[in-house]
Amino acid sequence: MDKRRILILGGTTEARDLAGRLGEKPGLAVTLSLAGRTLDPVPQPVPVRTGGFGGAEGLAAYLESHAIDLLVDATHPFAKRISANARAASSMTGIPLLRLERLGWEEVPGDRWTRVASVSDAVTVLGEAPRRVFVTIGRQEAKAFDAAPQHHYLVRSVDPVDPPLEAPDVEYLLARGPFAVENEIALLRDKGIDVIVSKNSGGEATQAKIAAARALGLPVLLIERAAVADDHRAETVEDAVRLVDHLLASFRKRGV
Ligand code: NAP
């Protein structure tokens, strides 16, 4: 049987889970694409290709040359460039695109959130007076905090921030989720943190810091996502599996 070919743009737990689910289906050939940023990536359940495609045109060329039937963008909610490239490549080629994007966290009683639109807005909202800030936004945009060198920063990321910040009072912590609430509470207490900066990533792996902030009554500066309209969207892996079946049934098999 000629298999239908799916390319999943990954780098998230959801992408890995979806790849596992789709990889079990005998009629599908699934490839997972990773940017190659993580020095020690976790094992994946399907064949992996690694590295950028060379923009939207490069991705479109890959989709054509590998006769991909369906593109799934399961990248992180804050990985904006690859998602824009996926939309552009889909319209260039006519290959359908499914966006799998987990929901953001919702505020509950006890939360002290200030929602901001970007990392640089978060830096501004920290204010002039020195604070002890837990920065948990990944390593790529951490340099933005150099603009406010009066604060003490605890920066947590999976891989080292390189180059490091120029701000004088920075402590680095290398760790990969999932994190437990009691450990997050202990960390916030030990380090005397008085404000947390986080993206509204959603999902369970990193939610513990939000619960820990609530438990300690600490404020959180939460960087929100920009709203984007996609034709085919799923918020859970379960929904994505259903939509993949539906989309593959609706679009014809592509030739090599
Ligand atoms: P980005 O800014 O949207 O993408 C930058 C470039 O990296 C893209 O233009 C593309 O290069 C390449 N790229 C990104 N994701 C790719 C993928 N899955 N496969 C192949 N190439 C990819 O992305 P980012 O924010 O740097 O994130 C990089 C990866 O880390 C993503 O896969 C994302 O899912 C994961 N991640 C991101 C965050 C976050 O907070 N941003 C958090 C956790 C995980 P070309 O233009 O050359 O194709």
PDB file of C-alpha atoms and ligand atoms in Angstrom:
ATOM      1  CA  MET A   1       0.000   0.000   0.000  1.00  0.00           C
ATOM      2  CA  ASP A   2       1.255   3.477  -0.841  1.00  0.00           C
ATOM      3  CA  LYS A   3       1.356   5.295   2.466  1.00  0.00           C
ATOM      4  CA  ARG A   4       0.118   8.840   3.051  1.00  0.00           C
ATOM      5  CA  ARG A   5       3.014  11.024   4.113  1.00  0.00           C
ATOM      6  CA  ILE A   6       2.838  13.389   7.050  1.00  0.00           C
ATOM      7  CA  LEU A   7       5.426  15.907   8.167  1.00  0.00           C
ATOM      8  CA  ILE A   8       5.068  17.083  11.764  1.00  0.00           C
ATOM      9  CA  LEU A   9       6.903  20.238  12.757  1.00  0.00           C
ATOM     10  CA  GLY A  10       7.773  19.477  16.366  1.00  0.00           C
ATOM     11  CA  GLY A  11       9.821  20.453  19.378  1.00  0.00           C
ATOM     12  CA  THR A  12       6.940  19.979  21.830  1.00  0.00           C
ATOM     13  CA  THR A  13       5.515  17.179  23.958  1.00  0.00           C
ATOM     14  CA  GLU A  14       2.345  17.300  21.856  1.00  0.00           C
ATOM     15  CA  ALA A  15       4.315  16.787  18.638  1.00  0.00           C
ATOM     16  CA  ARG A  16       6.028  13.757  20.115  1.00  0.00           C
ATOM     17  CA  ASP A  17       2.743  12.303  21.372  1.00  0.00           C
ATOM     18  CA  LEU A  18       1.026  12.923  18.042  1.00  0.00           C
ATOM     19  CA  ALA A  19       3.938  11.347  16.162  1.00  0.00           C
ATOM     20  CA  GLY A  20       3.605   8.280  18.389  1.00  0.00           C
ATOM     21  CA  ARG A  21      -0.131   8.029  17.756  1.00  0.00           C
ATOM     22  CA  LEU A  22       0.102   8.526  13.991  1.00  0.00           C
ATOM     23  CA  GLY A  23       3.218   6.378  13.678  1.00  0.00           C
ATOM     24  CA  GLU A  24       1.204   3.358  14.827  1.00  0.00           C
ATOM     25  CA  LYS A  25      -1.183   3.659  11.896  1.00  0.00           C
ATOM     26  CA  PRO A  26      -0.140   1.274   9.122  1.00  0.00           C
ATOM     27  CA  GLY A  27      -1.270   3.567   6.279  1.00  0.00           C
ATOM     28  CA  LEU A  28       0.853   6.513   7.358  1.00  0.00           C
ATOM     29  CA  ALA A  29       4.520   7.417   6.946  1.00  0.00           C
ATOM     30  CA  VAL A  30       5.286  10.033   9.568  1.00  0.00           C
ATOM     31  CA  THR A  31       8.390  12.201   9.817  1.00  0.00           C
ATOM     32  CA  LEU A  32       9.040  14.562  12.698  1.00  0.00           C
ATOM     33  CA  SER A  33      11.013  17.738  12.107  1.00  0.00           C
ATOM     34  CA  LEU A  34      13.100  19.375  14.848  1.00  0.00           C
ATOM     35  CA  ALA A  35      14.886  22.692  14.698  1.00  0.00           C
ATOM     36  CA  GLY A  36      17.968  21.131  16.277  1.00  0.00           C
ATOM     37  CA  ARG A  37      18.254  23.711  19.062  1.00  0.00           C
ATOM     38  CA  THR A  38      18.253  21.322  22.009  1.00  0.00           C
ATOM     39  CA  LEU A  39      21.703  19.868  22.592  1.00  0.00           C
ATOM     40  CA  ASP A  40      20.338  16.594  23.968  1.00  0.00           C
ATOM     41  CA  PRO A  41      16.865  16.044  22.490  1.00  0.00           C
ATOM     42  CA  VAL A  42      14.561  13.410  23.963  1.00  0.00           C
ATOM     43  CA  PRO A  43      14.054  10.244  21.852  1.00  0.00           C
ATOM     44  CA  GLN A  44      11.196  10.388  19.329  1.00  0.00           C
ATOM     45  CA  PRO A  45       8.857   7.596  18.234  1.00  0.00           C
ATOM     46  CA  VAL A  46       9.179   8.170  14.445  1.00  0.00           C
ATOM     47  CA  PRO A  47      11.988   9.069  12.005  1.00  0.00           C
ATOM     48  CA  VAL A  48      13.340  12.557  12.645  1.00  0.00           C
ATOM     49  CA  ARG A  49      14.848  15.156  10.350  1.00  0.00           C
ATOM     50  CA  THR A  50      16.737  18.007  11.976  1.00  0.00           C
ATOM     51  CA  GLY A  51      17.503  21.650  11.142  1.00  0.00           C
ATOM     52  CA  GLY A  52      15.836  24.571   9.385  1.00  0.00           C
ATOM     53  CA  PHE A  53      14.424  24.251   5.884  1.00  0.00           C
ATOM     54  CA  GLY A  54      15.594  27.653   4.667  1.00  0.00           C
ATOM     55  CA  GLY A  55      12.431  29.713   5.174  1.00  0.00           C
ATOM     56  CA  ALA A  56       8.965  29.182   3.747  1.00  0.00           C
ATOM     57  CA  GLU A  57      10.318  28.481   0.252  1.00  0.00           C
ATOM     58  CA  GLY A  58      12.664  25.830   1.622  1.00  0.00           C
ATOM     59  CA  LEU A  59       9.827  24.200   3.526  1.00  0.00           C
ATOM     60  CA  ALA A  60       7.595  24.298   0.426  1.00  0.00           C
ATOM     61  CA  ALA A  61      10.374  22.653  -1.610  1.00  0.00           C
ATOM     62  CA  TYR A  62      10.760  19.939   1.045  1.00  0.00           C
ATOM     63  CA  LEU A  63       7.021  19.258   1.063  1.00  0.00           C
ATOM     64  CA  GLU A  64       6.994  18.920  -2.725  1.00  0.00           C
ATOM     65  CA  SER A  65      10.146  16.826  -3.046  1.00  0.00           C
ATOM     66  CA  HIS A  66       9.054  14.425  -0.287  1.00  0.00           C
ATOM     67  CA  ALA A  67       5.477  14.190  -1.618  1.00  0.00           C
ATOM     68  CA  ILE A  68       4.046  15.198   1.754  1.00  0.00           C
ATOM     69  CA  ASP A  69       0.250  14.828   1.907  1.00  0.00           C
ATOM     70  CA  LEU A  70      -0.318  16.726   5.138  1.00  0.00           C
ATOM     71  CA  LEU A  71       1.745  19.206   7.114  1.00  0.00           C
ATOM     72  CA  VAL A  72       1.145  19.377  10.868  1.00  0.00           C
ATOM     73  CA  ASP A  73       2.492  22.377  12.729  1.00  0.00           C
ATOM     74  CA  ALA A  74       2.804  21.157  16.302  1.00  0.00           C
ATOM     75  CA  THR A  75       5.538  23.611  17.259  1.00  0.00           C
ATOM     76  CA  HIS A  76       5.540  25.620  20.466  1.00  0.00           C
ATOM     77  CA  PRO A  77       2.896  28.372  20.767  1.00  0.00           C
ATOM     78  CA  PHE A  78       5.719  30.949  20.825  1.00  0.00           C
ATOM     79  CA  ALA A  79       7.678  29.592  17.843  1.00  0.00           C
ATOM     80  CA  LYS A  80       6.200  32.233  15.545  1.00  0.00           C
ATOM     81  CA  ARG A  81       8.547  32.112  12.581  1.00  0.00           C
ATOM     82  CA  ILE A  82       8.211  28.420  11.788  1.00  0.00           C
ATOM     83  CA  SER A  83       4.413  28.660  12.147  1.00  0.00           C
ATOM     84  CA  ALA A  84       4.313  31.595   9.709  1.00  0.00           C
ATOM     85  CA  ASN A  85       6.530  29.589   7.342  1.00  0.00           C
ATOM     86  CA  ALA A  86       4.201  26.606   7.628  1.00  0.00           C
ATOM     87  CA  ARG A  87       1.196  28.746   6.662  1.00  0.00           C
ATOM     88  CA  ALA A  88       3.092  30.276   3.732  1.00  0.00           C
ATOM     89  CA  ALA A  89       4.412  26.903   2.506  1.00  0.00           C
ATOM     90  CA  SER A  90       0.932  25.418   2.720  1.00  0.00           C
ATOM     91  CA  SER A  91      -0.542  28.192   0.586  1.00  0.00           C
ATOM     92  CA  MET A  92       2.346  27.995  -1.897  1.00  0.00           C
ATOM     93  CA  THR A  93       1.935  24.255  -2.406  1.00  0.00           C
ATOM     94  CA  GLY A  94      -1.755  23.646  -1.669  1.00  0.00           C
ATOM     95  CA  ILE A  95      -0.704  20.990   0.848  1.00  0.00           C
ATOM     96  CA  PRO A  96      -3.152  21.108   3.761  1.00  0.00           C
ATOM     97  CA  LEU A  97      -1.922  22.388   7.121  1.00  0.00           C
ATOM     98  CA  LEU A  98      -3.160  21.352  10.532  1.00  0.00           C
ATOM     99  CA  ARG A  99      -2.123  23.488  13.486  1.00  0.00           C
ATOM    100  CA  LEU A 100      -1.906  21.688  16.811  1.00  0.00           C
ATOM    101  CA  GLU A 101      -1.606  24.299  19.542  1.00  0.00           C
ATOM    102  CA  ARG A 102      -2.239  23.570  23.176  1.00  0.00           C
ATOM    103  CA  LEU A 103      -4.441  25.971  25.107  1.00  0.00           C
ATOM    104  CA  GLY A 104      -2.873  28.604  27.309  1.00  0.00           C
ATOM    105  CA  TRP A 105      -3.255  28.556  31.084  1.00  0.00           C
ATOM    106  CA  GLU A 106      -6.337  30.208  32.565  1.00  0.00           C
ATOM    107  CA  GLU A 107      -6.186  32.495  35.561  1.00  0.00           C
ATOM    108  CA  VAL A 108      -7.810  31.094  38.713  1.00  0.00           C
ATOM    109  CA  PRO A 109      -8.516  32.727  42.095  1.00  0.00           C
ATOM    110  CA  GLY A 110      -5.259  33.372  43.925  1.00  0.00           C
ATOM    111  CA  ASP A 111      -3.272  34.072  40.749  1.00  0.00           C
ATOM    112  CA  ARG A 112      -1.616  37.492  40.538  1.00  0.00           C
ATOM    113  CA  TRP A 113      -0.970  37.761  36.818  1.00  0.00           C
ATOM    114  CA  THR A 114      -0.035  40.764  34.743  1.00  0.00           C
ATOM    115  CA  ARG A 115      -0.475  39.890  31.079  1.00  0.00           C
ATOM    116  CA  VAL A 116       2.012  41.423  28.661  1.00  0.00           C
ATOM    117  CA  ALA A 117       2.432  41.151  24.894  1.00  0.00           C
ATOM    118  CA  SER A 118       6.177  40.523  24.648  1.00  0.00           C
ATOM    119  CA  VAL A 119       9.351  39.791  26.580  1.00  0.00           C
ATOM    120  CA  SER A 120      10.458  43.415  26.242  1.00  0.00           C
ATOM    121  CA  ASP A 121       7.131  44.564  27.709  1.00  0.00           C
ATOM    122  CA  ALA A 122       7.767  42.228  30.653  1.00  0.00           C
ATOM    123  CA  VAL A 123      11.183  43.820  31.171  1.00  0.00           C
ATOM    124  CA  THR A 124       9.548  47.271  31.282  1.00  0.00           C
ATOM    125  CA  VAL A 125       6.786  46.166  33.662  1.00  0.00           C
ATOM    126  CA  LEU A 126       9.416  44.925  36.160  1.00  0.00           C
ATOM    127  CA  GLY A 127       9.963  48.611  36.960  1.00  0.00           C
ATOM    128  CA  GLU A 128      12.894  50.609  38.289  1.00  0.00           C
ATOM    129  CA  ALA A 129      13.234  49.205  41.815  1.00  0.00           C
ATOM    130  CA  PRO A 130      15.527  46.139  42.018  1.00  0.00           C
ATOM    131  CA  ARG A 131      13.618  42.854  42.255  1.00  0.00           C
ATOM    132  CA  ARG A 132      14.503  39.175  42.410  1.00  0.00           C
ATOM    133  CA  VAL A 133      13.168  37.782  39.143  1.00  0.00           C
ATOM    134  CA  PHE A 134      12.687  34.180  38.064  1.00  0.00           C
ATOM    135  CA  VAL A 135      13.013  34.146  34.259  1.00  0.00           C
ATOM    136  CA  THR A 136      11.480  31.033  32.705  1.00  0.00           C
ATOM    137  CA  ILE A 137      10.987  31.935  29.076  1.00  0.00           C
ATOM    138  CA  GLY A 138      13.614  29.707  27.455  1.00  0.00           C
ATOM    139  CA  ARG A 139      17.106  30.817  26.593  1.00  0.00           C
ATOM    140  CA  GLN A 140      16.549  32.513  23.247  1.00  0.00           C
ATOM    141  CA  GLU A 141      15.026  35.763  24.462  1.00  0.00           C
ATOM    142  CA  ALA A 142      16.657  35.906  27.895  1.00  0.00           C
ATOM    143  CA  LYS A 143      19.099  38.579  26.682  1.00  0.00           C
ATOM    144  CA  ALA A 144      16.206  41.066  26.701  1.00  0.00           C
ATOM    145  CA  PHE A 145      16.678  41.360  30.483  1.00  0.00           C
ATOM    146  CA  ASP A 146      20.034  43.081  29.960  1.00  0.00           C
ATOM    147  CA  ALA A 147      17.894  46.200  29.424  1.00  0.00           C
ATOM    148  CA  ALA A 148      17.095  46.204  33.173  1.00  0.00           C
ATOM    149  CA  PRO A 149      20.419  45.377  34.890  1.00  0.00           C
ATOM    150  CA  GLN A 150      19.266  46.576  38.339  1.00  0.00           C
ATOM    151  CA  HIS A 151      17.415  43.304  39.036  1.00  0.00           C
ATOM    152  CA  HIS A 152      18.702  39.970  40.281  1.00  0.00           C
ATOM    153  CA  TYR A 153      17.817  37.247  37.779  1.00  0.00           C
ATOM    154  CA  LEU A 154      17.442  33.510  38.180  1.00  0.00           C
ATOM    155  CA  VAL A 155      17.335  32.224  34.607  1.00  0.00           C
ATOM    156  CA  ARG A 156      16.183  28.654  34.020  1.00  0.00           C
ATOM    157  CA  SER A 157      16.553  26.962  30.636  1.00  0.00           C
ATOM    158  CA  VAL A 158      17.119  23.516  29.143  1.00  0.00           C
ATOM    159  CA  ASP A 159      20.389  24.548  27.492  1.00  0.00           C
ATOM    160  CA  PRO A 160      22.822  27.293  28.556  1.00  0.00           C
ATOM    161  CA  VAL A 161      22.100  30.920  27.667  1.00  0.00           C
ATOM    162  CA  ASP A 162      24.916  31.651  25.234  1.00  0.00           C
ATOM    163  CA  PRO A 163      26.212  34.317  25.245  1.00  0.00           C
ATOM    164  CA  PRO A 164      25.265  34.920  28.861  1.00  0.00           C
ATOM    165  CA  LEU A 165      23.500  38.087  30.001  1.00  0.00           C
ATOM    166  CA  GLU A 166      25.542  41.211  30.578  1.00  0.00           C
ATOM    167  CA  ALA A 167      23.419  42.186  33.583  1.00  0.00           C
ATOM    168  CA  PRO A 168      25.687  41.847  36.660  1.00  0.00           C
ATOM    169  CA  ASP A 169      23.535  39.757  38.996  1.00  0.00           C
ATOM    170  CA  VAL A 170      22.427  36.609  37.191  1.00  0.00           C
ATOM    171  CA  GLU A 171      22.223  33.012  38.347  1.00  0.00           C
ATOM    172  CA  TYR A 172      21.614  30.237  35.812  1.00  0.00           C
ATOM    173  CA  LEU A 173      19.768  27.011  36.358  1.00  0.00           C
ATOM    174  CA  LEU A 174      19.765  24.241  33.751  1.00  0.00           C
ATOM    175  CA  ALA A 175      16.712  21.995  34.005  1.00  0.00           C
ATOM    176  CA  ARG A 176      14.129  20.322  31.806  1.00  0.00           C
ATOM    177  CA  GLY A 177      10.503  19.842  32.893  1.00  0.00           C
ATOM    178  CA  PRO A 178       8.219  18.386  33.989  1.00  0.00           C
ATOM    179  CA  PHE A 179       8.575  20.141  37.335  1.00  0.00           C
ATOM    180  CA  ALA A 180       6.742  19.342  40.583  1.00  0.00           C
ATOM    181  CA  VAL A 181       4.871  22.083  42.464  1.00  0.00           C
ATOM    182  CA  GLU A 182       6.559  21.366  45.807  1.00  0.00           C
ATOM    183  CA  ASN A 183      10.010  21.628  44.191  1.00  0.00           C
ATOM    184  CA  GLU A 184       9.040  24.882  42.494  1.00  0.00           C
ATOM    185  CA  ILE A 185       7.809  26.299  45.814  1.00  0.00           C
ATOM    186  CA  ALA A 186      11.101  25.298  47.457  1.00  0.00           C
ATOM    187  CA  LEU A 187      13.097  26.896  44.627  1.00  0.00           C
ATOM    188  CA  LEU A 188      11.157  30.171  44.787  1.00  0.00           C
ATOM    189  CA  ARG A 189      11.616  30.310  48.566  1.00  0.00           C
ATOM    190  CA  ASP A 190      15.313  29.344  48.542  1.00  0.00           C
ATOM    191  CA  LYS A 191      16.145  31.960  45.958  1.00  0.00           C
ATOM    192  CA  GLY A 192      13.996  34.662  47.544  1.00  0.00           C
ATOM    193  CA  ILE A 193      12.159  35.264  44.258  1.00  0.00           C
ATOM    194  CA  ASP A 194       9.589  38.057  44.281  1.00  0.00           C
ATOM    195  CA  VAL A 195       8.324  37.962  40.671  1.00  0.00           C
ATOM    196  CA  ILE A 196       8.172  35.339  37.898  1.00  0.00           C
ATOM    197  CA  VAL A 197       8.323  35.972  34.164  1.00  0.00           C
ATOM    198  CA  SER A 198       6.787  33.235  32.026  1.00  0.00           C
ATOM    199  CA  LYS A 199       5.266  32.727  28.615  1.00  0.00           C
ATOM    200  CA  ASN A 200       1.670  31.528  28.634  1.00  0.00           C
ATOM    201  CA  SER A 201       2.839  28.254  27.140  1.00  0.00           C
ATOM    202  CA  GLY A 202       0.022  26.121  28.503  1.00  0.00           C
ATOM    203  CA  GLY A 203       0.495  22.391  29.069  1.00  0.00           C
ATOM    204  CA  GLU A 204       1.381  20.468  32.183  1.00  0.00           C
ATOM    205  CA  ALA A 205       5.165  20.171  32.027  1.00  0.00           C
ATOM    206  CA  THR A 206       5.864  23.732  33.193  1.00  0.00           C
ATOM    207  CA  GLN A 207       2.602  24.649  34.901  1.00  0.00           C
ATOM    208  CA  ALA A 208       4.007  23.918  38.366  1.00  0.00           C
ATOM    209  CA  LYS A 209       5.743  27.317  38.558  1.00  0.00           C
ATOM    210  CA  ILE A 210       2.362  29.005  38.076  1.00  0.00           C
ATOM    211  CA  ALA A 211       0.819  26.904  40.853  1.00  0.00           C
ATOM    212  CA  ALA A 212       3.840  27.581  43.055  1.00  0.00           C
ATOM    213  CA  ALA A 213       3.510  31.340  42.507  1.00  0.00           C
ATOM    214  CA  ARG A 214      -0.161  31.093  43.484  1.00  0.00           C
ATOM    215  CA  ALA A 215       0.685  29.125  46.628  1.00  0.00           C
ATOM    216  CA  LEU A 216       3.235  31.778  47.672  1.00  0.00           C
ATOM    217  CA  GLY A 217       1.130  34.756  46.551  1.00  0.00           C
ATOM    218  CA  LEU A 218       3.826  35.865  44.083  1.00  0.00           C
ATOM    219  CA  PRO A 219       3.099  37.984  40.999  1.00  0.00           C
ATOM    220  CA  VAL A 220       3.607  36.509  37.523  1.00  0.00           C
ATOM    221  CA  LEU A 221       4.302  38.524  34.377  1.00  0.00           C
ATOM    222  CA  LEU A 222       2.706  36.365  31.734  1.00  0.00           C
ATOM    223  CA  ILE A 223       3.636  36.858  28.103  1.00  0.00           C
ATOM    224  CA  GLU A 224       0.567  36.159  26.003  1.00  0.00           C
ATOM    225  CA  ARG A 225       0.359  34.669  22.493  1.00  0.00           C
ATOM    226  CA  ALA A 226      -0.651  36.620  19.429  1.00  0.00           C
ATOM    227  CA  ALA A 227      -3.989  35.382  18.026  1.00  0.00           C
ATOM    228  CA  VAL A 228      -3.667  33.725  14.596  1.00  0.00           C
ATOM    229  CA  ALA A 229      -6.432  32.300  12.408  1.00  0.00           C
ATOM    230  CA  ASP A 230      -5.769  28.850  10.941  1.00  0.00           C
ATOM    231  CA  ASP A 231      -8.163  26.860   8.741  1.00  0.00           C
ATOM    232  CA  HIS A 232      -7.618  23.608  10.611  1.00  0.00           C
ATOM    233  CA  ARG A 233      -6.817  23.769  14.299  1.00  0.00           C
ATOM    234  CA  ALA A 234      -6.612  21.274  17.138  1.00  0.00           C
ATOM    235  CA  GLU A 235      -5.981  21.989  20.797  1.00  0.00           C
ATOM    236  CA  THR A 236      -5.277  18.429  21.902  1.00  0.00           C
ATOM    237  CA  VAL A 237      -3.465  15.440  20.438  1.00  0.00           C
ATOM    238  CA  GLU A 238      -6.780  13.564  20.456  1.00  0.00           C
ATOM    239  CA  ASP A 239      -8.443  16.230  18.299  1.00  0.00           C
ATOM    240  CA  ALA A 240      -5.431  16.324  16.011  1.00  0.00           C
ATOM    241  CA  VAL A 241      -5.588  12.558  15.378  1.00  0.00           C
ATOM    242  CA  ARG A 242      -9.258  12.900  14.381  1.00  0.00           C
ATOM    243  CA  LEU A 243      -8.559  15.879  12.132  1.00  0.00           C
ATOM    244  CA  VAL A 244      -5.638  14.134  10.441  1.00  0.00           C
ATOM    245  CA  ASP A 245      -7.982  11.296   9.424  1.00  0.00           C
ATOM    246  CA  HIS A 246     -10.537  13.800   8.195  1.00  0.00           C
ATOM    247  CA  LEU A 247      -8.031  15.895   6.230  1.00  0.00           C
ATOM    248  CA  LEU A 248      -6.370  12.899   4.617  1.00  0.00           C
ATOM    249  CA  ALA A 249      -9.789  11.659   3.517  1.00  0.00           C
ATOM    250  CA  SER A 250     -10.616  15.093   2.058  1.00  0.00           C
ATOM    251  CA  PHE A 251      -7.400  15.650   0.077  1.00  0.00           C
ATOM    252  CA  ARG A 252      -6.138  13.391  -2.673  1.00  0.00           C
ATOM    253  CA  LYS A 253      -2.856  11.477  -2.422  1.00  0.00           C
ATOM    254  CA  ARG A 254       0.000  13.446  -3.916  1.00  0.00           C
ATOM    255  CA  GLY A 255       2.342  11.945  -6.489  1.00  0.00           C
ATOM    256  CA  VAL A 256       6.124  11.892  -6.006  1.00  0.00           C
TER     257      VAL A 256
HETATM  258  P1  NAP B   1      11.043  30.016  15.411  1.00  0.00           P
HETATM  259  O1  NAP B   1      11.660  31.283  15.863  1.00  0.00           O
HETATM  260  O2  NAP B   1       9.621  30.024  15.046  1.00  0.00           O
HETATM  261  O3  NAP B   1      11.827  29.422  14.168  1.00  0.00           O
HETATM  262  C1  NAP B   1      13.113  29.887  13.765  1.00  0.00           C
HETATM  263  C2  NAP B   1      13.629  28.998  12.656  1.00  0.00           C
HETATM  264  O4  NAP B   1      14.004  27.732  13.167  1.00  0.00           O
HETATM  265  C3  NAP B   1      12.583  28.694  11.603  1.00  0.00           C
HETATM  266  O5  NAP B   1      12.471  29.733  10.673  1.00  0.00           O
HETATM  267  C4  NAP B   1      13.124  27.410  11.027  1.00  0.00           C
HETATM  268  O6  NAP B   1      14.246  27.644  10.180  1.00  0.00           O
HETATM  269  C5  NAP B   1      13.678  26.712  12.250  1.00  0.00           C
HETATM  270  N1  NAP B   1      12.702  25.807  12.884  1.00  0.00           N
HETATM  271  C6  NAP B   1      11.892  26.050  13.943  1.00  0.00           C
HETATM  272  N2  NAP B   1      11.196  24.975  14.278  1.00  0.00           N
HETATM  273  C7  NAP B   1      11.548  24.017  13.412  1.00  0.00           C
HETATM  274  C8  NAP B   1      11.181  22.651  13.262  1.00  0.00           C
HETATM  275  N3  NAP B   1      10.297  22.055  14.093  1.00  0.00           N
HETATM  276  N4  NAP B   1      11.755  21.945  12.245  1.00  0.00           N
HETATM  277  C9  NAP B   1      12.666  22.535  11.407  1.00  0.00           C
HETATM  278  N5  NAP B   1      13.057  23.811  11.525  1.00  0.00           N
HETATM  279  C10 NAP B   1      12.512  24.543  12.512  1.00  0.00           C
HETATM  280  O7  NAP B   1      11.261  28.875  16.472  1.00  0.00           O
HETATM  281  P2  NAP B   1      11.923  28.925  17.933  1.00  0.00           P
HETATM  282  O8  NAP B   1      11.070  29.747  18.820  1.00  0.00           O
HETATM  283  O9  NAP B   1      13.372  29.240  17.733  1.00  0.00           O
HETATM  284  O10 NAP B   1      11.755  27.402  18.359  1.00  0.00           O
HETATM  285  C11 NAP B   1      12.578  26.396  17.797  1.00  0.00           C
HETATM  286  C12 NAP B   1      12.000  25.033  18.142  1.00  0.00           C
HETATM  287  O11 NAP B   1      11.928  24.897  19.561  1.00  0.00           O
HETATM  288  C13 NAP B   1      10.585  24.836  17.608  1.00  0.00           C
HETATM  289  O12 NAP B   1      10.568  23.592  16.961  1.00  0.00           O
HETATM  290  C14 NAP B   1       9.687  24.882  18.819  1.00  0.00           C
HETATM  291  O13 NAP B   1       8.613  23.983  18.721  1.00  0.00           O
HETATM  292  C15 NAP B   1      10.621  24.508  19.950  1.00  0.00           C
HETATM  293  N6  NAP B   1      10.309  25.235  21.204  1.00  0.00           N
HETATM  294  C16 NAP B   1      10.204  26.601  21.192  1.00  0.00           C
HETATM  295  C17 NAP B   1       9.894  27.265  22.376  1.00  0.00           C
HETATM  296  C18 NAP B   1       9.707  28.769  22.424  1.00  0.00           C
HETATM  297  O14 NAP B   1       9.393  29.296  23.513  1.00  0.00           O
HETATM  298  N7  NAP B   1       9.853  29.507  21.317  1.00  0.00           N
HETATM  299  C19 NAP B   1       9.697  26.520  23.550  1.00  0.00           C
HETATM  300  C20 NAP B   1       9.831  25.123  23.515  1.00  0.00           C
HETATM  301  C21 NAP B   1      10.130  24.507  22.328  1.00  0.00           C
HETATM  302  P3  NAP B   1      14.093  27.774   8.590  1.00  0.00           P
HETATM  303  O15 NAP B   1      13.415  29.089   8.355  1.00  0.00           O
HETATM  304  O16 NAP B   1      15.482  27.707   8.090  1.00  0.00           O
HETATM  305  O17 NAP B   1      13.225  26.630   8.143  1.00  0.00           O
END
